[in-house]
Amino acid sequence: MTQKDIIVAGAGIAGLTAAIAFAARGFSCSIFERSEKLEEVGAGLQLSPNATRLLDRLGVLDLLRPHAVQPEAVLLRKAGTLGRLARVPLGENAERRWSAPYLVIHRADLQSALLEKVAREPNIRLTTGAEIRAATPIETGVQVSIDVGGASRTLDGLLLIGADGVWSKTRALVAPSAKSRFAGEVAWRTTIASDSPGGRMLCEIGANAVVTAFLHPGAHLIVYPVRAGTAFNLVAFTPGERIADGWSGNADIAILLKALRGVAAELNQLVPAAGPWTVWPIHTIDPASQWTRDGAVALIGDAAHAMTPFAAQGAAMAIEDSVTLAALVAETPANMAAALAQWEAKRRPRVQRVARRGALNRFAWHAGGPAALARDLFLKTRSPEGLAADMDWLYGWQPGA
Ligand SMILES: Cc1cc2nc3c(=O)[nH]c(=O)nc-3n(C[C@H](O)[C@H](O)[C@H](O)COP(=O)(O)OP(=O)(O)OC[C@H]3O[C@@H](n4cnc5c(N)ncnc54)[C@H](O)[C@@H]3O)c2cc1C
């Protein structure tokens, strides 16, 4: 069964992790990535223990640790007063509680670590400048049409994994009606050098060595260190206009400053001091839509179920998808249709629960008036350990659970 390749569309977090997970199970894999060059797209990512546990098993954690930071805690603070609402202990507490570290990292550093692992794996081939165009189920798996440098090629594979992100083309092969939907929010992202005036400002307000969410009616900011502590990732989430499909657009900070009216002077001053800013429209895919077809195609990561980033779990879900899919296919390689159906049935409740958690965070973090008062009172009654225990179902998850 391993004579034919697993074909992977996309070399983002999902596609690279899937190839590594399948290669670890003895399959050979061909990854086709549309971009000519894997560039530094994206910004910071929080990698919770449910994801780092799997990266450790795949031999990737040691490659990314030198670039990551292990934050001491997640702090919820009010953007208006900078007052603290809650603290969830991380650092060694997280490692003890969930048996894996909670890390923060730049997406480019995670992608580089995955690429380094891929380069060391003889069973994985990566072709860039190659776009998957179409796929047809055949008796022995799947036949895929690929454009490589303008020339069309056909390849037979055991399975096509669509890991081509929220604007996936492979999704049309599985669930043509499942279109990406603009969530009404945009993410304003910037990276700030720790030794710059903006970086010093962040240290002065106690934002170093932790993940901080500054909550504000209708908006919130997230800040944490990346790049081994040499920079901060700062993101502001505000209501916004849909920008053309694609990850980033030009940022007009006057709009951001308007959305953040009423935040503390320290945060307000950061907006012009930091930058350049990019704006990222948040798009989602209904997690109830179909992810697999005819034992021939499986969608993973954002291609299957792009979610709002308010639970900081999109990349983690892509990593979980990859490892669980490889395990189930390896268990029943002679019955791919059954393996895919079982995988989809097992994954869907968890992905939907995570998406609901993101919606709850958004509601609580953007609350104003009486809802904000109720939130603050509720958080006052919760101990740091109690807040950590609330995350056991998410961070303590094990594959096969
Ligand atoms: C503001 C923001 C903050 C976030 N924070 C977090 C966080 O803290 N923690 C977390 O876990 N997640 C977070 N996420 C989510 C996370 O970034 C995504 O879920 C994750 O990057 C998705 O990975 P992917 O591989 O599925 O898709 P992508 O990263 O989009 O990769 C898809 C790849 O496929 C390629 N491609 C596209 N079409 C084709 C084709 N036809 N053929 C071949 N290749 C193709 C693309 O070029 C790309 O390289 C955040 C997202 C945002 C927007």
CSV table of C-alpha atoms and ligand atoms in Angstrom, one decimal:
chain,number,residue,atom,x,y,z
A,1,MET,CA,0.0,0.0,0.0
A,2,THR,CA,2.9,2.4,0.5
A,3,GLN,CA,4.1,2.1,-3.1
A,4,LYS,CA,2.0,5.1,-4.2
A,5,ASP,CA,2.4,8.4,-2.6
A,6,ILE,CA,0.2,10.4,-0.3
A,7,ILE,CA,-0.2,13.6,-2.2
A,8,VAL,CA,-0.4,16.8,-0.2
A,9,ALA,CA,-1.7,20.1,-1.5
A,10,GLY,CA,0.0,23.0,0.4
A,11,ALA,CA,3.1,23.4,2.5
A,12,GLY,CA,1.6,25.4,5.4
A,13,ILE,CA,1.5,24.1,9.0
A,14,ALA,CA,-1.1,21.5,8.1
A,15,GLY,CA,0.5,20.1,4.9
A,16,LEU,CA,4.0,19.9,6.3
A,17,THR,CA,2.9,18.3,9.6
A,18,ALA,CA,0.7,15.8,7.6
A,19,ALA,CA,3.6,14.7,5.4
A,20,ILE,CA,5.9,14.2,8.5
A,21,ALA,CA,3.1,12.3,10.3
A,22,PHE,CA,2.5,10.0,7.3
A,23,ALA,CA,6.2,9.5,6.7
A,24,ALA,CA,6.6,8.5,10.4
A,25,ARG,CA,4.0,5.7,9.6
A,26,GLY,CA,6.0,4.4,6.6
A,27,PHE,CA,4.2,6.2,3.8
A,28,SER,CA,6.0,8.2,1.1
A,29,CYS,CA,4.6,11.7,0.5
A,30,SER,CA,4.7,14.3,-2.2
A,31,ILE,CA,3.9,17.9,-1.2
A,32,PHE,CA,2.9,20.4,-3.9
A,33,GLU,CA,3.0,24.0,-2.8
A,34,ARG,CA,1.6,26.8,-5.0
A,35,SER,CA,4.1,29.5,-4.0
A,36,GLU,CA,7.5,29.5,-5.7
A,37,LYS,CA,9.1,30.3,-2.4
A,38,LEU,CA,8.0,29.7,1.2
A,39,GLU,CA,8.0,33.2,2.5
A,40,GLU,CA,7.6,34.6,5.9
A,41,VAL,CA,3.9,35.0,6.0
A,42,GLY,CA,1.9,35.3,9.2
A,43,ALA,CA,2.9,36.5,12.6
A,44,GLY,CA,2.9,35.0,16.1
A,45,LEU,CA,1.3,31.7,17.1
A,46,GLN,CA,0.5,30.4,20.5
A,47,LEU,CA,1.2,26.6,20.5
A,48,SER,CA,-0.7,25.0,23.3
A,49,PRO,CA,0.3,21.6,24.9
A,50,ASN,CA,-2.1,19.6,22.7
A,51,ALA,CA,0.0,20.8,19.7
A,52,THR,CA,3.5,20.7,21.2
A,53,ARG,CA,2.9,17.2,22.5
A,54,LEU,CA,2.4,16.0,18.9
A,55,LEU,CA,5.3,18.1,17.5
A,56,ASP,CA,7.5,16.4,20.2
A,57,ARG,CA,6.4,12.9,19.0
A,58,LEU,CA,7.2,13.9,15.4
A,59,GLY,CA,10.7,15.1,16.3
A,60,VAL,CA,9.9,18.8,15.5
A,61,LEU,CA,9.8,20.3,19.0
A,62,ASP,CA,13.5,20.3,19.6
A,63,LEU,CA,14.0,22.1,16.2
A,64,LEU,CA,11.6,24.9,17.1
A,65,ARG,CA,12.4,25.3,20.8
A,66,PRO,CA,15.4,27.6,20.3
A,67,HIS,CA,13.1,30.1,18.5
A,68,ALA,CA,10.2,29.8,20.9
A,69,VAL,CA,9.4,31.5,24.2
A,70,GLN,CA,7.7,29.6,27.1
A,71,PRO,CA,5.5,32.3,28.7
A,72,GLU,CA,4.9,32.3,32.4
A,73,ALA,CA,1.1,32.9,32.2
A,74,VAL,CA,-1.8,34.2,30.2
A,75,LEU,CA,-3.1,37.4,31.7
A,76,LEU,CA,-6.5,39.0,31.0
A,77,ARG,CA,-6.3,42.8,31.5
A,78,LYS,CA,-8.6,45.7,30.8
A,79,ALA,CA,-7.4,47.8,27.9
A,80,GLY,CA,-8.9,50.9,29.4
A,81,THR,CA,-7.2,50.7,32.9
A,82,LEU,CA,-4.5,48.0,32.3
A,83,GLY,CA,-6.0,46.4,35.5
A,84,ARG,CA,-5.6,42.6,35.8
A,85,LEU,CA,-8.8,40.5,35.5
A,86,ALA,CA,-7.3,37.0,35.6
A,87,ARG,CA,-4.1,34.9,35.4
A,88,VAL,CA,-3.8,31.4,34.0
A,89,PRO,CA,-0.4,30.0,35.1
A,90,LEU,CA,1.7,28.5,32.2
A,91,GLY,CA,5.5,27.9,32.2
A,92,GLU,CA,6.4,24.8,34.3
A,93,ASN,CA,2.9,24.7,35.7
A,94,ALA,CA,1.5,24.0,32.2
A,95,GLU,CA,4.2,21.5,31.5
A,96,ARG,CA,3.3,19.6,34.7
A,97,ARG,CA,-0.5,19.9,34.3
A,98,TRP,CA,-0.7,19.0,30.6
A,99,SER,CA,2.6,17.1,30.1
A,100,ALA,CA,3.8,19.3,27.3
A,101,PRO,CA,5.0,23.0,27.1
A,102,TYR,CA,2.8,26.0,26.2
A,103,LEU,CA,5.0,28.0,23.7
A,104,VAL,CA,4.7,31.1,21.7
A,105,ILE,CA,6.5,31.4,18.4
A,106,HIS,CA,6.6,33.2,15.0
A,107,ARG,CA,4.7,31.3,12.4
A,108,ALA,CA,7.8,31.5,10.1
A,109,ASP,CA,9.9,29.8,12.8
A,110,LEU,CA,7.4,26.9,13.1
A,111,GLN,CA,7.3,26.5,9.3
A,112,SER,CA,11.1,26.5,9.2
A,113,ALA,CA,11.3,23.8,11.9
A,114,LEU,CA,8.8,21.7,9.9
A,115,LEU,CA,10.7,22.3,6.7
A,116,GLU,CA,13.9,21.2,8.4
A,117,LYS,CA,12.3,18.0,9.5
A,118,VAL,CA,10.9,17.4,6.0
A,119,ALA,CA,14.3,18.0,4.4
A,120,ARG,CA,15.7,15.2,6.7
A,121,GLU,CA,13.0,12.7,5.7
A,122,PRO,CA,13.9,10.7,2.6
A,123,ASN,CA,10.2,9.7,2.1
A,124,ILE,CA,9.0,13.2,1.5
A,125,ARG,CA,9.4,15.3,-1.6
A,126,LEU,CA,8.4,18.9,-1.7
A,127,THR,CA,7.8,20.7,-5.0
A,128,THR,CA,7.1,24.5,-4.9
A,129,GLY,CA,5.5,26.5,-7.7
A,130,ALA,CA,3.1,23.6,-8.2
A,131,GLU,CA,-0.7,24.0,-7.9
A,132,ILE,CA,-3.2,21.2,-7.5
A,133,ARG,CA,-5.9,21.8,-10.1
A,134,ALA,CA,-8.2,18.7,-10.0
A,135,ALA,CA,-8.6,15.2,-8.5
A,136,THR,CA,-10.6,12.2,-9.5
A,137,PRO,CA,-11.2,9.1,-7.3
A,138,ILE,CA,-9.9,6.0,-9.1
A,139,GLU,CA,-10.0,2.3,-8.0
A,140,THR,CA,-6.5,2.4,-6.4
A,141,GLY,CA,-6.8,5.9,-4.8
A,142,VAL,CA,-6.8,9.2,-6.6
A,143,GLN,CA,-5.6,10.8,-9.8
A,144,VAL,CA,-4.5,14.4,-9.4
A,145,SER,CA,-3.8,17.1,-12.0
A,146,ILE,CA,-1.0,19.5,-11.1
A,147,ASP,CA,0.3,22.6,-12.8
A,148,VAL,CA,4.1,22.8,-12.3
A,149,GLY,CA,5.7,25.9,-13.8
A,150,GLY,CA,2.9,26.3,-16.3
A,151,ALA,CA,3.0,22.6,-17.5
A,152,SER,CA,0.2,20.2,-16.6
A,153,ARG,CA,1.0,16.8,-15.0
A,154,THR,CA,-1.0,13.9,-13.8
A,155,LEU,CA,-0.1,11.8,-10.8
A,156,ASP,CA,-1.8,8.7,-9.2
A,157,GLY,CA,-1.7,8.7,-5.4
A,158,LEU,CA,-3.1,6.7,-2.6
A,159,LEU,CA,-4.8,9.8,-1.1
A,160,LEU,CA,-5.0,13.5,-1.7
A,161,ILE,CA,-4.7,15.6,1.4
A,162,GLY,CA,-6.1,19.1,0.9
A,163,ALA,CA,-4.0,21.3,3.2
A,164,ASP,CA,-4.3,24.4,1.0
A,165,GLY,CA,-5.8,26.8,3.6
A,166,VAL,CA,-8.9,28.8,3.9
A,167,TRP,CA,-9.1,29.7,0.2
A,168,SER,CA,-8.7,26.0,-0.7
A,169,LYS,CA,-9.2,24.8,-4.2
A,170,THR,CA,-9.3,21.2,-3.1
A,171,ARG,CA,-12.3,22.0,-0.9
A,172,ALA,CA,-14.4,22.3,-4.2
A,173,LEU,CA,-13.6,18.6,-4.8
A,174,VAL,CA,-15.1,17.6,-1.5
A,175,ALA,CA,-17.7,20.2,-0.4
A,176,PRO,CA,-18.3,22.6,-3.3
A,177,SER,CA,-20.9,24.6,-1.3
A,178,ALA,CA,-18.6,25.2,1.7
A,179,LYS,CA,-17.3,28.6,1.0
A,180,SER,CA,-15.1,30.7,3.2
A,181,ARG,CA,-17.1,33.4,5.1
A,182,PHE,CA,-15.9,36.8,6.3
A,183,ALA,CA,-16.4,36.8,10.1
A,184,GLY,CA,-16.8,40.6,10.3
A,185,GLU,CA,-13.5,41.1,12.2
A,186,VAL,CA,-10.0,42.0,11.1
A,187,ALA,CA,-6.7,41.3,12.8
A,188,TRP,CA,-4.2,44.2,12.8
A,189,ARG,CA,-0.7,42.6,13.2
A,190,THR,CA,2.7,44.0,13.8
A,191,THR,CA,6.0,42.8,15.2
A,192,ILE,CA,7.9,45.0,17.6
A,193,ALA,CA,11.7,44.6,18.4
A,194,SER,CA,12.1,44.2,22.1
A,195,ASP,CA,14.9,46.8,22.2
A,196,SER,CA,12.8,49.5,20.3
A,197,PRO,CA,10.8,52.2,22.1
A,198,GLY,CA,7.6,50.1,21.5
A,199,GLY,CA,9.3,47.0,23.0
A,200,ARG,CA,10.4,49.0,26.0
A,201,MET,CA,6.9,50.4,26.4
A,202,LEU,CA,5.6,46.8,26.5
A,203,CYS,CA,8.1,45.8,29.1
A,204,GLU,CA,7.2,48.8,31.3
A,205,ILE,CA,3.5,47.7,31.3
A,206,GLY,CA,4.5,44.1,32.2
A,207,ALA,CA,3.8,42.5,28.9
A,208,ASN,CA,7.1,40.6,28.6
A,209,ALA,CA,7.4,36.9,29.5
A,210,VAL,CA,3.6,36.4,29.4
A,211,VAL,CA,0.7,36.3,26.9
A,212,THR,CA,-1.6,39.3,27.6
A,213,ALA,CA,-5.1,39.8,26.3
A,214,PHE,CA,-6.2,43.4,26.8
A,215,LEU,CA,-10.0,43.4,26.7
A,216,HIS,CA,-12.1,46.3,25.4
A,217,PRO,CA,-15.7,46.8,24.4
A,218,GLY,CA,-15.8,45.6,20.7
A,219,ALA,CA,-12.1,44.9,20.4
A,220,HIS,CA,-9.1,43.3,22.1
A,221,LEU,CA,-5.3,43.2,21.8
A,222,ILE,CA,-3.0,40.2,22.2
A,223,VAL,CA,0.7,40.6,22.8
A,224,TYR,CA,3.4,38.1,23.5
A,225,PRO,CA,7.2,37.6,22.9
A,226,VAL,CA,8.4,35.7,19.9
A,227,ARG,CA,11.8,35.0,18.1
A,228,ALA,CA,13.5,33.8,21.3
A,229,GLY,CA,12.3,37.0,23.1
A,230,THR,CA,13.9,39.4,20.7
A,231,ALA,CA,10.5,40.7,19.4
A,232,PHE,CA,6.9,41.0,20.4
A,233,ASN,CA,3.9,39.9,18.4
A,234,LEU,CA,1.1,42.5,18.8
A,235,VAL,CA,-2.4,41.9,17.3
A,236,ALA,CA,-5.5,44.0,17.6
A,237,PHE,CA,-8.9,42.5,16.7
A,238,THR,CA,-11.6,45.0,15.7
A,239,PRO,CA,-14.7,44.9,13.6
A,240,GLY,CA,-13.8,45.6,10.0
A,241,GLU,CA,-14.4,45.5,6.3
A,242,ARG,CA,-13.8,42.5,4.2
A,243,ILE,CA,-10.5,42.9,2.3
A,244,ALA,CA,-10.0,41.0,-1.0
A,245,ASP,CA,-9.3,37.2,-0.5
A,246,GLY,CA,-5.8,36.9,0.7
A,247,TRP,CA,-4.0,37.2,3.9
A,248,SER,CA,-3.1,40.8,4.3
A,249,GLY,CA,-3.9,44.3,3.1
A,250,ASN,CA,-2.6,47.8,3.7
A,251,ALA,CA,-3.4,49.1,7.1
A,252,ASP,CA,-4.7,52.6,7.9
A,253,ILE,CA,-3.9,53.1,11.5
A,254,ALA,CA,-6.5,55.9,11.8
A,255,ILE,CA,-9.2,53.2,11.6
A,256,LEU,CA,-7.4,51.2,14.3
A,257,LEU,CA,-7.0,54.1,16.6
A,258,LYS,CA,-10.8,54.8,16.2
A,259,ALA,CA,-11.6,51.2,17.1
A,260,LEU,CA,-9.4,51.4,20.2
A,261,ARG,CA,-10.8,54.7,21.5
A,262,GLY,CA,-10.8,54.6,25.3
A,263,VAL,CA,-7.8,52.3,25.7
A,264,ALA,CA,-5.1,53.3,28.2
A,265,ALA,CA,-2.6,55.9,26.9
A,266,GLU,CA,0.2,53.4,26.9
A,267,LEU,CA,-1.6,51.1,24.4
A,268,ASN,CA,-2.8,54.1,22.4
A,269,GLN,CA,0.8,55.3,22.0
A,270,LEU,CA,1.9,51.9,20.8
A,271,VAL,CA,-0.1,52.1,17.6
A,272,PRO,CA,1.9,54.8,15.9
A,273,ALA,CA,5.1,53.8,17.6
A,274,ALA,CA,4.9,50.2,16.3
A,275,GLY,CA,4.4,49.2,12.7
A,276,PRO,CA,4.3,48.7,9.9
A,277,TRP,CA,0.9,47.1,10.5
A,278,THR,CA,-0.9,44.6,8.2
A,279,VAL,CA,-4.6,43.9,8.3
A,280,TRP,CA,-5.8,40.3,8.0
A,281,PRO,CA,-9.5,39.6,7.4
A,282,ILE,CA,-10.8,36.7,9.5
A,283,HIS,CA,-12.5,34.1,7.4
A,284,THR,CA,-14.1,30.9,8.6
A,285,ILE,CA,-15.5,27.7,7.1
A,286,ASP,CA,-18.5,26.0,8.7
A,287,PRO,CA,-17.0,23.1,10.6
A,288,ALA,CA,-20.2,21.1,9.9
A,289,SER,CA,-19.2,20.8,6.2
A,290,GLN,CA,-17.8,17.6,4.7
A,291,TRP,CA,-14.1,17.0,5.0
A,292,THR,CA,-13.6,13.7,3.1
A,293,ARG,CA,-14.7,12.2,-0.2
A,294,ASP,CA,-14.8,8.6,-1.6
A,295,GLY,CA,-11.7,7.4,0.3
A,296,ALA,CA,-9.8,9.6,-2.1
A,297,VAL,CA,-9.6,13.1,-0.6
A,298,ALA,CA,-9.3,14.5,2.9
A,299,LEU,CA,-9.3,18.2,3.9
A,300,ILE,CA,-7.3,19.2,7.0
A,301,GLY,CA,-6.5,22.4,8.8
A,302,ASP,CA,-8.0,25.7,7.5
A,303,ALA,CA,-9.1,24.1,4.3
A,304,ALA,CA,-11.5,22.0,6.3
A,305,HIS,CA,-12.6,24.2,9.2
A,306,ALA,CA,-10.9,27.6,9.3
A,307,MET,CA,-12.0,29.1,12.6
A,308,THR,CA,-11.7,32.6,14.3
A,309,PRO,CA,-8.4,32.9,16.1
A,310,PHE,CA,-10.0,33.7,19.5
A,311,ALA,CA,-9.2,30.3,21.0
A,312,ALA,CA,-5.7,30.4,19.4
A,313,GLN,CA,-6.2,26.9,18.1
A,314,GLY,CA,-6.2,27.0,14.2
A,315,ALA,CA,-2.7,25.7,13.8
A,316,ALA,CA,-3.1,23.3,16.8
A,317,MET,CA,-6.2,21.8,15.1
A,318,ALA,CA,-4.2,21.4,11.8
A,319,ILE,CA,-1.5,19.5,13.7
A,320,GLU,CA,-4.1,17.3,15.5
A,321,ASP,CA,-5.8,16.6,12.2
A,322,SER,CA,-2.5,15.5,10.6
A,323,VAL,CA,-1.5,13.1,13.3
A,324,THR,CA,-4.9,11.5,13.8
A,325,LEU,CA,-5.4,11.1,10.1
A,326,ALA,CA,-2.0,9.4,9.6
A,327,ALA,CA,-2.7,7.0,12.5
A,328,LEU,CA,-6.2,5.9,11.2
A,329,VAL,CA,-5.0,5.5,7.6
A,330,ALA,CA,-2.0,3.4,8.9
A,331,GLU,CA,-4.4,1.2,10.9
A,332,THR,CA,-6.7,0.4,7.9
A,333,PRO,CA,-4.7,1.2,4.8
A,334,ALA,CA,-6.7,-1.4,2.7
A,335,ASN,CA,-9.9,0.4,3.5
A,336,MET,CA,-9.2,4.1,2.9
A,337,ALA,CA,-12.9,5.0,2.7
A,338,ALA,CA,-13.5,3.6,6.2
A,339,ALA,CA,-10.4,5.2,7.6
A,340,LEU,CA,-11.4,8.6,6.3
A,341,ALA,CA,-15.0,8.3,7.5
A,342,GLN,CA,-13.9,7.2,11.0
A,343,TRP,CA,-11.4,10.1,11.1
A,344,GLU,CA,-14.0,12.7,10.2
A,345,ALA,CA,-16.5,11.4,12.7
A,346,LYS,CA,-13.9,11.4,15.5
A,347,ARG,CA,-12.5,14.9,14.7
A,348,ARG,CA,-15.7,16.8,14.1
A,349,PRO,CA,-17.0,17.1,17.7
A,350,ARG,CA,-13.6,18.3,19.0
A,351,VAL,CA,-13.1,20.9,16.2
A,352,GLN,CA,-16.7,22.2,16.7
A,353,ARG,CA,-16.1,22.4,20.5
A,354,VAL,CA,-12.9,24.4,19.9
A,355,ALA,CA,-14.8,26.7,17.5
A,356,ARG,CA,-17.5,27.3,20.1
A,357,ARG,CA,-14.8,28.1,22.7
A,358,GLY,CA,-13.4,30.8,20.3
A,359,ALA,CA,-16.9,32.3,20.0
A,360,LEU,CA,-17.3,32.4,23.8
A,361,ASN,CA,-13.9,34.1,24.1
A,362,ARG,CA,-14.9,36.7,21.5
A,363,PHE,CA,-18.1,37.4,23.3
A,364,ALA,CA,-16.4,37.7,26.8
A,365,TRP,CA,-13.4,39.7,25.6
A,366,HIS,CA,-15.4,42.2,23.5
A,367,ALA,CA,-18.1,42.7,26.1
A,368,GLY,CA,-19.1,46.2,27.3
A,369,GLY,CA,-21.6,47.5,29.9
A,370,PRO,CA,-23.4,45.0,32.1
A,371,ALA,CA,-22.0,42.0,30.2
A,372,ALA,CA,-18.4,43.2,31.0
A,373,LEU,CA,-19.4,43.7,34.7
A,374,ALA,CA,-20.7,40.1,34.8
A,375,ARG,CA,-17.5,38.8,33.2
A,376,ASP,CA,-15.3,40.7,35.6
A,377,LEU,CA,-17.3,39.4,38.6
A,378,PHE,CA,-17.1,35.8,37.3
A,379,LEU,CA,-13.4,36.0,36.7
A,380,LYS,CA,-12.9,37.4,40.3
A,381,THR,CA,-14.4,34.2,41.7
A,382,ARG,CA,-12.1,31.9,39.7
A,383,SER,CA,-8.7,30.9,41.0
A,384,PRO,CA,-5.7,30.6,38.6
A,385,GLU,CA,-5.8,26.8,39.1
A,386,GLY,CA,-9.6,26.8,38.4
A,387,LEU,CA,-9.0,28.7,35.1
A,388,ALA,CA,-6.3,26.2,34.1
A,389,ALA,CA,-8.6,23.3,34.9
A,390,ASP,CA,-11.2,24.8,32.5
A,391,MET,CA,-8.6,24.2,29.7
A,392,ASP,CA,-7.9,20.5,30.6
A,393,TRP,CA,-10.3,19.2,27.9
A,394,LEU,CA,-8.4,21.3,25.3
A,395,TYR,CA,-4.7,21.2,26.3
A,396,GLY,CA,-4.7,17.8,28.0
A,397,TRP,CA,-6.1,16.1,24.8
A,398,GLN,CA,-4.3,13.0,23.6
A,399,PRO,CA,-4.6,11.4,20.1
A,400,GLY,CA,-6.7,8.3,20.4
A,401,ALA,CA,-8.8,9.9,23.2
B,1,LIG,C1,-4.6,36.7,13.5
B,1,LIG,C2,-4.5,35.3,13.6
B,1,LIG,C3,-3.9,34.7,14.7
B,1,LIG,C4,-3.8,33.3,14.9
B,1,LIG,N1,-3.3,32.8,16.0
B,1,LIG,C5,-3.2,31.5,16.2
B,1,LIG,C6,-2.6,30.9,17.4
B,1,LIG,O1,-2.2,31.7,18.3
B,1,LIG,N2,-2.5,29.6,17.5
B,1,LIG,C7,-3.0,28.7,16.5
B,1,LIG,O2,-2.9,27.5,16.7
B,1,LIG,N3,-3.5,29.2,15.4
B,1,LIG,C8,-3.6,30.6,15.2
B,1,LIG,N4,-4.1,31.1,14.0
B,1,LIG,C9,-4.6,30.2,13.0
B,1,LIG,C10,-3.5,29.6,12.1
B,1,LIG,O3,-2.6,30.6,11.7
B,1,LIG,C11,-4.0,28.8,11.0
B,1,LIG,O4,-5.1,28.0,11.4
B,1,LIG,C12,-3.0,27.9,10.3
B,1,LIG,O5,-1.9,28.7,9.9
B,1,LIG,C13,-3.6,27.2,9.1
B,1,LIG,O6,-2.6,26.4,8.5
B,1,LIG,P1,-2.9,25.6,7.1
B,1,LIG,O7,-1.7,24.9,6.8
B,1,LIG,O8,-4.2,24.9,7.3
B,1,LIG,O9,-3.2,26.8,6.1
B,1,LIG,P2,-2.1,27.9,5.5
B,1,LIG,O10,-1.2,28.3,6.5
B,1,LIG,O11,-3.0,28.9,4.8
B,1,LIG,O12,-1.3,27.1,4.3
B,1,LIG,C14,-1.9,26.7,3.1
B,1,LIG,C15,-0.8,26.5,2.1
B,1,LIG,O13,-1.4,26.0,0.9
B,1,LIG,C16,-0.8,26.7,-0.3
B,1,LIG,N5,-1.8,26.5,-1.4
B,1,LIG,C17,-3.0,27.2,-1.5
B,1,LIG,N6,-3.7,26.7,-2.6
B,1,LIG,C18,-2.9,25.7,-3.1
B,1,LIG,C19,-3.1,24.8,-4.2
B,1,LIG,N7,-4.2,24.8,-5.0
B,1,LIG,N8,-2.1,23.9,-4.5
B,1,LIG,C20,-1.0,23.8,-3.7
B,1,LIG,N9,-0.8,24.7,-2.7
B,1,LIG,C21,-1.7,25.6,-2.4
B,1,LIG,C22,-0.7,28.1,0.2
B,1,LIG,O14,0.3,28.8,-0.6
B,1,LIG,C23,-0.1,27.8,1.7
B,1,LIG,O15,1.3,27.7,1.7
B,1,LIG,C24,-4.2,32.5,13.9
B,1,LIG,C25,-4.8,33.0,12.7
B,1,LIG,C26,-4.9,34.4,12.5
B,1,LIG,C27,-5.4,35.0,11.3
